Amino acid sequence: MTTQQETRPPAAAKPVRWAADAVATMREGARLRLDYSAQSLWRVDRMIEGLREERTPYAAVENTLRGLGAYAGEVIARQTGAEWWTSGGDFWIRTPDGRLWDPIDEARRCFAGDGSLRLLCRDATHGESGR
């Protein structure tokens, strides 16, 4: 029997690791349990909103945002069978219907006050147009 990691394309390696690191960091540092469910993205959005409200400098949370965006991408991948794609150092999720999603950028948009990982996941898993 192969694990999910062994059957995934090479483009998934970095974002899967970033997501796993974010899960561990949130569990240990913020006492926030992330279980790769769509519902957990409510907590992620609230956490990012809290960082913004505290006026945390972007440079201090850049890697955290990347990890939380990758986590949202993994939620989408696990719910839809989507795959990670990469080009030029950027990573996207491609859902089985061919649409591309950028959850890492969406995490940055959420930090800027103009995005939501929860809504991105909802749109990606319910057939609405990509962002």
CSV table of N, CA, C and O in Angstrom, one decimal:
chain,number,residue,atom,x,y,z
A,1,MET,N,0.8,-1.2,0.0
A,1,MET,CA,0.0,0.0,0.0
A,1,MET,C,0.9,1.2,0.0
A,1,MET,O,1.8,1.3,0.8
A,2,THR,N,0.6,2.2,-0.8
A,2,THR,CA,1.3,3.4,-0.9
A,2,THR,C,0.6,4.5,-0.1
A,2,THR,O,-0.6,4.5,0.0
A,3,THR,N,1.4,5.4,0.4
A,3,THR,CA,0.8,6.5,1.2
A,3,THR,C,0.4,7.6,0.2
A,3,THR,O,0.9,7.6,-1.0
A,4,GLN,N,-0.4,8.6,0.7
A,4,GLN,CA,-0.8,9.7,-0.2
A,4,GLN,C,0.4,10.4,-0.7
A,4,GLN,O,0.5,10.8,-1.9
A,5,GLN,N,1.4,10.7,0.1
A,5,GLN,CA,2.6,11.4,-0.3
A,5,GLN,C,3.3,10.7,-1.4
A,5,GLN,O,3.8,11.4,-2.3
A,6,GLU,N,3.4,9.4,-1.4
A,6,GLU,CA,4.2,8.7,-2.4
A,6,GLU,C,3.5,8.8,-3.8
A,6,GLU,O,4.2,8.6,-4.8
A,7,THR,N,2.2,8.9,-3.8
A,7,THR,CA,1.5,8.9,-5.1
A,7,THR,C,1.3,10.3,-5.7
A,7,THR,O,0.7,10.5,-6.7
A,8,ARG,N,1.7,11.4,-5.0
A,8,ARG,CA,1.5,12.7,-5.4
A,8,ARG,C,2.6,13.2,-6.3
A,8,ARG,O,3.7,12.8,-6.2
A,9,PRO,N,2.3,14.2,-7.2
A,9,PRO,CA,3.3,14.7,-8.1
A,9,PRO,C,4.4,15.5,-7.3
A,9,PRO,O,4.1,16.0,-6.2
A,10,PRO,N,5.6,15.6,-7.9
A,10,PRO,CA,6.6,16.3,-7.2
A,10,PRO,C,6.3,17.8,-6.8
A,10,PRO,O,6.9,18.3,-5.9
A,11,ALA,N,5.4,18.4,-7.6
A,11,ALA,CA,5.1,19.8,-7.2
A,11,ALA,C,4.4,19.9,-5.8
A,11,ALA,O,4.4,21.0,-5.2
A,12,ALA,N,3.9,18.8,-5.3
A,12,ALA,CA,3.3,18.8,-4.0
A,12,ALA,C,4.2,18.8,-2.9
A,12,ALA,O,3.9,19.2,-1.7
A,13,ALA,N,5.5,18.5,-3.1
A,13,ALA,CA,6.4,18.2,-2.0
A,13,ALA,C,6.6,19.4,-1.0
A,13,ALA,O,6.4,19.3,0.2
A,14,LYS,N,6.9,20.6,-1.6
A,14,LYS,CA,7.0,21.8,-0.7
A,14,LYS,C,5.7,22.2,-0.1
A,14,LYS,O,5.7,22.4,1.2
A,15,PRO,N,4.6,22.4,-0.8
A,15,PRO,CA,3.4,22.9,-0.1
A,15,PRO,C,2.9,21.9,0.9
A,15,PRO,O,2.4,22.3,2.0
A,16,VAL,N,3.1,20.6,0.7
A,16,VAL,CA,2.6,19.6,1.7
A,16,VAL,C,3.5,19.7,2.9
A,16,VAL,O,2.9,19.7,4.0
A,17,ARG,N,4.8,20.0,2.8
A,17,ARG,CA,5.6,20.2,3.9
A,17,ARG,C,5.3,21.5,4.7
A,17,ARG,O,5.2,21.5,5.9
A,18,TRP,N,5.0,22.5,3.9
A,18,TRP,CA,4.7,23.8,4.5
A,18,TRP,C,3.4,23.7,5.3
A,18,TRP,O,3.2,24.2,6.4
A,19,ALA,N,2.4,22.9,4.7
A,19,ALA,CA,1.1,22.7,5.4
A,19,ALA,C,1.3,22.0,6.7
A,19,ALA,O,0.8,22.3,7.8
A,20,ALA,N,2.1,20.9,6.6
A,20,ALA,CA,2.4,20.1,7.8
A,20,ALA,C,3.1,20.9,8.9
A,20,ALA,O,2.8,20.8,10.1
A,21,ASP,N,4.0,21.7,8.5
A,21,ASP,CA,4.7,22.6,9.4
A,21,ASP,C,3.8,23.6,10.1
A,21,ASP,O,3.8,23.8,11.3
A,22,ALA,N,2.8,24.1,9.3
A,22,ALA,CA,1.8,25.0,9.8
A,22,ALA,C,0.9,24.4,10.9
A,22,ALA,O,0.6,24.9,11.9
A,23,VAL,N,0.5,23.1,10.6
A,23,VAL,CA,-0.3,22.4,11.5
A,23,VAL,C,0.4,22.2,12.8
A,23,VAL,O,-0.1,22.4,13.9
A,24,ALA,N,1.7,21.8,12.7
A,24,ALA,CA,2.5,21.6,14.0
A,24,ALA,C,2.7,22.8,14.7
A,24,ALA,O,2.6,22.9,16.0
A,25,THR,N,3.0,23.9,14.0
A,25,THR,CA,3.3,25.2,14.7
A,25,THR,C,2.0,25.7,15.3
A,25,THR,O,2.1,26.2,16.5
A,26,MET,N,0.9,25.6,14.7
A,26,MET,CA,-0.4,26.1,15.3
A,26,MET,C,-0.8,25.3,16.5
A,26,MET,O,-1.2,25.8,17.5
A,27,ARG,N,-0.5,24.0,16.4
A,27,ARG,CA,-0.8,23.1,17.5
A,27,ARG,C,0.0,23.4,18.7
A,27,ARG,O,-0.4,23.6,19.9
A,28,GLU,N,1.3,23.6,18.5
A,28,GLU,CA,2.3,23.8,19.6
A,28,GLU,C,2.3,25.3,20.1
A,28,GLU,O,2.3,25.5,21.3
A,29,GLY,N,2.3,26.2,19.2
A,29,GLY,CA,2.4,27.6,19.5
A,29,GLY,C,1.1,28.3,19.9
A,29,GLY,O,1.0,29.1,20.8
A,30,ALA,N,0.1,28.0,19.1
A,30,ALA,CA,-1.2,28.7,19.3
A,30,ALA,C,-2.3,27.8,19.9
A,30,ALA,O,-3.4,28.3,20.1
A,31,ARG,N,-2.0,26.6,20.2
A,31,ARG,CA,-3.0,25.6,20.7
A,31,ARG,C,-4.2,25.5,19.8
A,31,ARG,O,-5.3,25.4,20.3
A,32,LEU,N,-3.9,25.6,18.5
A,32,LEU,CA,-5.0,25.5,17.5
A,32,LEU,C,-4.8,24.2,16.8
A,32,LEU,O,-3.8,24.0,16.1
A,33,ARG,N,-5.9,23.4,16.8
A,33,ARG,CA,-5.8,22.1,16.1
A,33,ARG,C,-6.4,22.3,14.7
A,33,ARG,O,-7.5,22.7,14.6
A,34,LEU,N,-5.6,21.9,13.8
A,34,LEU,CA,-6.0,21.9,12.4
A,34,LEU,C,-6.1,20.5,11.9
A,34,LEU,O,-5.1,19.8,11.9
A,35,ASP,N,-7.3,20.1,11.3
A,35,ASP,CA,-7.5,18.7,11.0
A,35,ASP,C,-7.8,18.5,9.5
A,35,ASP,O,-8.3,17.5,9.1
A,36,TYR,N,-7.4,19.5,8.6
A,36,TYR,CA,-7.6,19.4,7.2
A,36,TYR,C,-9.0,19.4,6.8
A,36,TYR,O,-9.4,18.9,5.7
A,37,SER,N,-9.9,19.9,7.6
A,37,SER,CA,-11.3,20.0,7.3
A,37,SER,C,-11.6,21.4,6.8
A,37,SER,O,-10.9,22.4,7.1
A,38,ALA,N,-12.7,21.6,6.0
A,38,ALA,CA,-13.1,22.9,5.5
A,38,ALA,C,-13.5,23.8,6.7
A,38,ALA,O,-13.2,25.0,6.7
A,39,GLN,N,-14.1,23.2,7.7
A,39,GLN,CA,-14.5,23.9,8.9
A,39,GLN,C,-13.2,24.5,9.6
A,39,GLN,O,-13.4,25.6,10.2
A,40,SER,N,-12.1,23.9,9.6
A,40,SER,CA,-10.9,24.4,10.3
A,40,SER,C,-10.4,25.7,9.6
A,40,SER,O,-9.7,26.5,10.3
A,41,LEU,N,-10.8,26.0,8.4
A,41,LEU,CA,-10.4,27.2,7.8
A,41,LEU,C,-11.1,28.5,8.4
A,41,LEU,O,-10.6,29.6,8.2
A,42,TRP,N,-12.2,28.3,9.1
A,42,TRP,CA,-12.8,29.4,9.8
A,42,TRP,C,-11.8,29.8,10.9
A,42,TRP,O,-11.5,31.0,11.0
A,43,ARG,N,-11.2,28.9,11.6
A,43,ARG,CA,-10.2,29.2,12.6
A,43,ARG,C,-8.9,29.9,12.0
A,43,ARG,O,-8.3,30.8,12.6
A,44,VAL,N,-8.5,29.4,10.8
A,44,VAL,CA,-7.3,29.9,10.2
A,44,VAL,C,-7.6,31.4,9.8
A,44,VAL,O,-6.8,32.3,10.0
A,45,ASP,N,-8.8,31.6,9.2
A,45,ASP,CA,-9.1,33.0,8.8
A,45,ASP,C,-9.1,33.9,10.0
A,45,ASP,O,-8.6,35.0,10.0
A,46,ARG,N,-9.7,33.4,11.1
A,46,ARG,CA,-9.7,34.3,12.4
A,46,ARG,C,-8.3,34.5,12.9
A,46,ARG,O,-8.0,35.6,13.4
A,47,MET,N,-7.4,33.5,12.8
A,47,MET,CA,-6.1,33.7,13.3
A,47,MET,C,-5.4,34.7,12.4
A,47,MET,O,-4.7,35.6,13.0
A,48,ILE,N,-5.5,34.7,11.1
A,48,ILE,CA,-4.9,35.6,10.2
A,48,ILE,C,-5.4,37.0,10.5
A,48,ILE,O,-4.7,38.0,10.6
A,49,GLU,N,-6.7,37.1,10.7
A,49,GLU,CA,-7.4,38.4,11.0
A,49,GLU,C,-6.8,39.0,12.3
A,49,GLU,O,-6.5,40.2,12.4
A,50,GLY,N,-6.6,38.1,13.3
A,50,GLY,CA,-6.0,38.6,14.6
A,50,GLY,C,-4.6,39.1,14.4
A,50,GLY,O,-4.2,40.1,15.0
A,51,LEU,N,-3.8,38.5,13.5
A,51,LEU,CA,-2.4,39.0,13.2
A,51,LEU,C,-2.5,40.3,12.6
A,51,LEU,O,-1.7,41.2,12.9
A,52,ARG,N,-3.4,40.5,11.7
A,52,ARG,CA,-3.6,41.8,11.0
A,52,ARG,C,-4.0,42.9,12.0
A,52,ARG,O,-3.5,44.0,12.0
A,53,GLU,N,-5.0,42.5,12.9
A,53,GLU,CA,-5.5,43.5,13.9
A,53,GLU,C,-4.4,43.9,14.9
A,53,GLU,O,-4.4,45.0,15.4
A,54,GLU,N,-3.5,43.0,15.1
A,54,GLU,CA,-2.4,43.3,16.0
A,54,GLU,C,-1.3,44.1,15.3
A,54,GLU,O,-0.3,44.4,16.0
A,55,ARG,N,-1.5,44.3,14.0
A,55,ARG,CA,-0.5,45.1,13.2
A,55,ARG,C,0.8,44.4,13.2
A,55,ARG,O,1.9,45.0,13.2
A,56,THR,N,0.8,43.1,13.1
A,56,THR,CA,2.0,42.3,13.0
A,56,THR,C,2.7,42.6,11.7
A,56,THR,O,2.0,42.6,10.6
A,57,PRO,N,4.0,42.9,11.7
A,57,PRO,CA,4.7,43.2,10.4
A,57,PRO,C,4.6,42.0,9.4
A,57,PRO,O,4.8,40.9,9.9
A,58,TYR,N,4.4,42.3,8.2
A,58,TYR,CA,4.3,41.2,7.2
A,58,TYR,C,5.5,40.3,7.2
A,58,TYR,O,5.4,39.1,7.2
A,59,ALA,N,6.7,40.9,7.3
A,59,ALA,CA,7.9,40.1,7.3
A,59,ALA,C,7.9,39.1,8.4
A,59,ALA,O,8.5,38.0,8.3
A,60,ALA,N,7.3,39.4,9.5
A,60,ALA,CA,7.3,38.5,10.7
A,60,ALA,C,6.3,37.3,10.5
A,60,ALA,O,6.5,36.3,11.2
A,61,VAL,N,5.4,37.5,9.6
A,61,VAL,CA,4.4,36.4,9.4
A,61,VAL,C,4.4,35.8,8.0
A,61,VAL,O,3.6,35.0,7.6
A,62,GLU,N,5.3,36.2,7.1
A,62,GLU,CA,5.4,35.8,5.7
A,62,GLU,C,5.4,34.2,5.6
A,62,GLU,O,4.6,33.7,4.9
A,63,ASN,N,6.3,33.6,6.4
A,63,ASN,CA,6.3,32.1,6.3
A,63,ASN,C,5.1,31.5,6.9
A,63,ASN,O,4.6,30.4,6.4
A,64,THR,N,4.5,32.1,7.9
A,64,THR,CA,3.3,31.5,8.5
A,64,THR,C,2.2,31.6,7.5
A,64,THR,O,1.4,30.6,7.4
A,65,LEU,N,2.1,32.7,6.8
A,65,LEU,CA,1.0,32.9,5.8
A,65,LEU,C,1.2,31.9,4.7
A,65,LEU,O,0.2,31.3,4.2
A,66,ARG,N,2.4,31.7,4.3
A,66,ARG,CA,2.7,30.7,3.2
A,66,ARG,C,2.2,29.3,3.7
A,66,ARG,O,1.6,28.5,3.0
A,67,GLY,N,2.5,28.9,4.9
A,67,GLY,CA,2.1,27.6,5.5
A,67,GLY,C,0.6,27.5,5.6
A,67,GLY,O,0.1,26.5,5.3
A,68,LEU,N,0.0,28.6,6.1
A,68,LEU,CA,-1.5,28.5,6.2
A,68,LEU,C,-2.2,28.5,4.8
A,68,LEU,O,-3.2,27.8,4.7
A,69,GLY,N,-1.6,29.2,3.8
A,69,GLY,CA,-2.1,29.1,2.5
A,69,GLY,C,-1.9,27.6,1.9
A,69,GLY,O,-2.9,27.1,1.3
A,70,ALA,N,-0.8,27.1,2.2
A,70,ALA,CA,-0.5,25.7,1.7
A,70,ALA,C,-1.5,24.7,2.4
A,70,ALA,O,-2.0,23.8,1.8
A,71,TYR,N,-1.8,25.0,3.7
A,71,TYR,CA,-2.7,24.2,4.5
A,71,TYR,C,-4.1,24.2,3.8
A,71,TYR,O,-4.7,23.2,3.5
A,72,ALA,N,-4.5,25.4,3.4
A,72,ALA,CA,-5.8,25.6,2.7
A,72,ALA,C,-5.8,24.8,1.4
A,72,ALA,O,-6.8,24.2,1.0
A,73,GLY,N,-4.7,24.9,0.7
A,73,GLY,CA,-4.5,24.1,-0.5
A,73,GLY,C,-4.7,22.6,-0.3
A,73,GLY,O,-5.3,21.9,-1.1
A,74,GLU,N,-4.1,22.2,0.8
A,74,GLU,CA,-4.2,20.8,1.1
A,74,GLU,C,-5.6,20.4,1.5
A,74,GLU,O,-6.1,19.3,1.1
A,75,VAL,N,-6.4,21.3,2.1
A,75,VAL,CA,-7.8,21.0,2.4
A,75,VAL,C,-8.5,20.8,1.1
A,75,VAL,O,-9.3,19.9,0.9
A,76,ILE,N,-8.3,21.7,0.1
A,76,ILE,CA,-8.9,21.6,-1.2
A,76,ILE,C,-8.5,20.3,-1.9
A,76,ILE,O,-9.4,19.6,-2.4
A,77,ALA,N,-7.2,20.0,-1.9
A,77,ALA,CA,-6.7,18.8,-2.5
A,77,ALA,C,-7.4,17.6,-2.0
A,77,ALA,O,-7.8,16.7,-2.7
A,78,ARG,N,-7.5,17.5,-0.7
A,78,ARG,CA,-8.0,16.3,0.0
A,78,ARG,C,-9.5,16.2,-0.3
A,78,ARG,O,-10.1,15.1,-0.3
A,79,GLN,N,-10.2,17.3,-0.4
A,79,GLN,CA,-11.7,17.2,-0.7
A,79,GLN,C,-12.0,17.0,-2.1
A,79,GLN,O,-13.1,16.5,-2.4
A,80,THR,N,-11.2,17.5,-3.0
A,80,THR,CA,-11.6,17.4,-4.5
A,80,THR,C,-10.7,16.5,-5.3
A,80,THR,O,-11.0,16.3,-6.5
A,81,GLY,N,-9.6,16.1,-4.8
A,81,GLY,CA,-8.6,15.3,-5.6
A,81,GLY,C,-7.7,16.3,-6.4
A,81,GLY,O,-7.1,15.8,-7.4
A,82,ALA,N,-7.7,17.5,-6.1
A,82,ALA,CA,-6.9,18.5,-6.8
A,82,ALA,C,-5.4,18.2,-6.6
A,82,ALA,O,-5.0,17.4,-5.7
A,83,GLU,N,-4.6,18.7,-7.5
A,83,GLU,CA,-3.1,18.5,-7.4
A,83,GLU,C,-2.4,19.9,-7.4
A,83,GLU,O,-2.9,20.9,-7.9
A,84,TRP,N,-1.3,19.9,-6.7
A,84,TRP,CA,-0.4,21.1,-6.7
A,84,TRP,C,0.3,21.2,-8.1
A,84,TRP,O,0.8,20.2,-8.6
A,85,TRP,N,0.4,22.4,-8.6
A,85,TRP,CA,1.1,22.8,-9.8
A,85,TRP,C,2.1,23.8,-9.4
A,85,TRP,O,1.9,24.7,-8.5
A,86,THR,N,3.3,23.9,-10.1
A,86,THR,CA,4.3,24.9,-9.8
A,86,THR,C,4.9,25.4,-11.1
A,86,THR,O,5.0,24.7,-12.1
A,87,SER,N,5.3,26.7,-11.0
A,87,SER,CA,6.0,27.3,-12.1
A,87,SER,C,6.7,28.6,-11.6
A,87,SER,O,6.1,29.4,-10.9
A,88,GLY,N,8.0,28.7,-11.9
A,88,GLY,CA,8.7,29.9,-11.4
A,88,GLY,C,8.7,30.1,-9.9
A,88,GLY,O,8.8,31.2,-9.5
A,89,GLY,N,8.6,29.1,-9.1
A,89,GLY,CA,8.6,29.2,-7.7
A,89,GLY,C,7.2,29.5,-7.1
A,89,GLY,O,7.1,29.6,-5.9
A,90,ASP,N,6.2,29.6,-7.9
A,90,ASP,CA,4.8,29.8,-7.4
A,90,ASP,C,4.1,28.5,-7.4
A,90,ASP,O,4.4,27.6,-8.2
A,91,PHE,N,3.2,28.3,-6.5
A,91,PHE,CA,2.4,27.1,-6.4
A,91,PHE,C,0.9,27.4,-6.5
A,91,PHE,O,0.4,28.3,-5.9
A,92,TRP,N,0.2,26.5,-7.2
A,92,TRP,CA,-1.2,26.6,-7.3
A,92,TRP,C,-1.8,25.2,-7.1
A,92,TRP,O,-1.2,24.2,-7.3
A,93,ILE,N,-3.1,25.2,-6.8
A,93,ILE,CA,-3.9,24.0,-6.8
A,93,ILE,C,-4.7,24.0,-8.1
A,93,ILE,O,-5.4,24.9,-8.4
A,94,ARG,N,-4.7,22.8,-8.7
A,94,ARG,CA,-5.6,22.6,-9.9
A,94,ARG,C,-6.6,21.6,-9.6
A,94,ARG,O,-6.3,20.4,-9.3
A,95,THR,N,-7.9,22.0,-9.6
A,95,THR,CA,-9.0,21.1,-9.3
A,95,THR,C,-9.2,20.2,-10.5
A,95,THR,O,-8.9,20.5,-11.6
A,96,PRO,N,-9.9,19.1,-10.3
A,96,PRO,CA,-10.1,18.1,-11.4
A,96,PRO,C,-10.9,18.7,-12.6
A,96,PRO,O,-10.7,18.2,-13.7
A,97,ASP,N,-11.6,19.8,-12.4
A,97,ASP,CA,-12.3,20.5,-13.5
A,97,ASP,C,-11.4,21.4,-14.3
A,97,ASP,O,-11.8,22.1,-15.2
A,98,GLY,N,-10.1,21.5,-13.9
A,98,GLY,CA,-9.1,22.3,-14.6
A,98,GLY,C,-8.9,23.7,-14.1
A,98,GLY,O,-8.0,24.4,-14.6
A,99,ARG,N,-9.7,24.1,-13.1
A,99,ARG,CA,-9.5,25.5,-12.6
A,99,ARG,C,-8.3,25.5,-11.7
A,99,ARG,O,-7.9,24.6,-11.0
A,100,LEU,N,-7.6,26.7,-11.7
A,100,LEU,CA,-6.4,26.9,-10.9
A,100,LEU,C,-6.8,27.9,-9.7
A,100,LEU,O,-7.5,28.8,-9.9
A,101,TRP,N,-6.2,27.6,-8.6
A,101,TRP,CA,-6.5,28.3,-7.3
A,101,TRP,C,-5.2,28.7,-6.7
A,101,TRP,O,-4.2,27.9,-6.8
A,102,ASP,N,-5.1,29.8,-6.1
A,102,ASP,CA,-3.8,30.2,-5.4
A,102,ASP,C,-4.0,30.5,-3.9
A,102,ASP,O,-4.2,31.6,-3.5
A,103,PRO,N,-4.1,29.4,-3.2
A,103,PRO,CA,-4.3,29.6,-1.7
A,103,PRO,C,-3.2,30.3,-1.0
A,103,PRO,O,-3.5,30.9,0.0
A,104,ILE,N,-2.0,30.2,-1.4
A,104,ILE,CA,-0.9,30.9,-0.7
A,104,ILE,C,-1.1,32.4,-0.9
A,104,ILE,O,-1.0,33.2,0.1
A,105,ASP,N,-1.4,32.9,-2.1
A,105,ASP,CA,-1.7,34.3,-2.3
A,105,ASP,C,-3.0,34.7,-1.6
A,105,ASP,O,-3.1,35.8,-1.0
A,106,GLU,N,-3.9,33.8,-1.5
A,106,GLU,CA,-5.2,34.1,-0.8
A,106,GLU,C,-4.9,34.3,0.7
A,106,GLU,O,-5.5,35.2,1.3
A,107,ALA,N,-3.9,33.6,1.3
A,107,ALA,CA,-3.6,33.8,2.7
A,107,ALA,C,-3.0,35.2,2.8
A,107,ALA,O,-3.3,36.0,3.8
A,108,ARG,N,-2.2,35.7,1.9
A,108,ARG,CA,-1.6,37.0,1.9
A,108,ARG,C,-2.7,38.1,1.8
A,108,ARG,O,-2.7,39.1,2.5
A,109,ARG,N,-3.7,37.8,0.9
A,109,ARG,CA,-4.8,38.7,0.7
A,109,ARG,C,-5.7,38.8,2.0
A,109,ARG,O,-6.1,39.8,2.4
A,110,CYS,N,-5.8,37.6,2.7
A,110,CYS,CA,-6.5,37.6,3.9
A,110,CYS,C,-5.8,38.5,5.0
A,110,CYS,O,-6.5,39.3,5.7
A,111,PHE,N,-4.5,38.4,5.0
A,111,PHE,CA,-3.7,39.2,6.0
A,111,PHE,C,-3.9,40.7,5.6
A,111,PHE,O,-3.9,41.6,6.5
A,112,ALA,N,-4.0,41.0,4.3
A,112,ALA,CA,-4.2,42.4,3.9
A,112,ALA,C,-5.7,42.9,4.1
A,112,ALA,O,-6.0,44.0,3.9
A,113,GLY,N,-6.6,42.0,4.5
A,113,GLY,CA,-8.0,42.3,4.8
A,113,GLY,C,-8.9,42.1,3.6
A,113,GLY,O,-10.0,42.6,3.6
A,114,ASP,N,-8.4,41.4,2.6
A,114,ASP,CA,-9.2,41.3,1.3
A,114,ASP,C,-9.2,39.9,0.8
A,114,ASP,O,-8.9,39.6,-0.4
A,115,GLY,N,-9.4,38.9,1.7
A,115,GLY,CA,-9.4,37.5,1.3
A,115,GLY,C,-9.9,36.6,2.3
A,115,GLY,O,-10.2,37.0,3.5
A,116,SER,N,-10.2,35.4,2.0
A,116,SER,CA,-10.7,34.4,3.0
A,116,SER,C,-10.3,33.0,2.5
A,116,SER,O,-10.8,32.6,1.4
A,117,LEU,N,-9.6,32.3,3.2
A,117,LEU,CA,-9.3,30.9,2.9
A,117,LEU,C,-10.5,30.0,2.9
A,117,LEU,O,-10.7,29.1,2.1
A,118,ARG,N,-11.4,30.3,3.9
A,118,ARG,CA,-12.6,29.5,4.0
A,118,ARG,C,-13.5,29.7,2.7
A,118,ARG,O,-14.0,28.7,2.2
A,119,LEU,N,-13.6,30.9,2.2
A,119,LEU,CA,-14.4,31.2,1.0
A,119,LEU,C,-13.7,30.6,-0.2
A,119,LEU,O,-14.4,30.1,-1.1
A,120,LEU,N,-12.4,30.7,-0.3
A,120,LEU,CA,-11.7,30.1,-1.4
A,120,LEU,C,-11.9,28.6,-1.5
A,120,LEU,O,-12.2,28.0,-2.5
A,121,CYS,N,-11.9,27.9,-0.3
A,121,CYS,CA,-12.1,26.5,-0.3
A,121,CYS,C,-13.6,26.2,-0.7
A,121,CYS,O,-13.8,25.3,-1.5
A,122,ARG,N,-14.5,27.0,-0.2
A,122,ARG,CA,-15.9,26.8,-0.6
A,122,ARG,C,-16.1,26.9,-2.1
A,122,ARG,O,-16.7,26.1,-2.7
A,123,ASP,N,-15.5,27.9,-2.7
A,123,ASP,CA,-15.6,28.1,-4.1
A,123,ASP,C,-14.9,27.0,-4.9
A,123,ASP,O,-15.5,26.5,-5.9
A,124,ALA,N,-13.8,26.5,-4.4
A,124,ALA,CA,-13.0,25.5,-5.1
A,124,ALA,C,-13.7,24.1,-5.0
A,124,ALA,O,-13.6,23.3,-6.0
A,125,THR,N,-14.5,23.9,-4.0
A,125,THR,CA,-15.1,22.6,-3.8
A,125,THR,C,-16.5,22.6,-4.2
A,125,THR,O,-17.1,21.5,-4.3
A,126,HIS,N,-17.1,23.7,-4.6
A,126,HIS,CA,-18.5,23.8,-5.0
A,126,HIS,C,-18.7,24.3,-6.4
A,126,HIS,O,-19.8,24.8,-6.7
A,127,GLY,N,-17.7,24.3,-7.2
A,127,GLY,CA,-17.8,24.6,-8.6
A,127,GLY,C,-18.0,26.0,-9.0
A,127,GLY,O,-18.4,26.3,-10.1
A,128,GLU,N,-17.6,27.0,-8.2
A,128,GLU,CA,-17.7,28.4,-8.6
A,128,GLU,C,-16.4,28.7,-9.3
A,128,GLU,O,-15.4,28.0,-9.3
A,129,SER,N,-16.4,29.9,-9.9
A,129,SER,CA,-15.2,30.3,-10.7
A,129,SER,C,-14.0,30.6,-9.8
A,129,SER,O,-14.2,31.0,-8.7
A,130,GLY,N,-12.8,30.4,-10.4
A,130,GLY,CA,-11.6,30.5,-9.7
A,130,GLY,C,-11.2,32.0,-9.5
A,130,GLY,O,-11.8,32.9,-10.1
A,131,ARG,N,-10.3,32.2,-8.6
A,131,ARG,CA,-9.8,33.6,-8.3
A,131,ARG,C,-8.5,33.8,-8.9
A,131,ARG,O,-7.7,33.0,-9.1
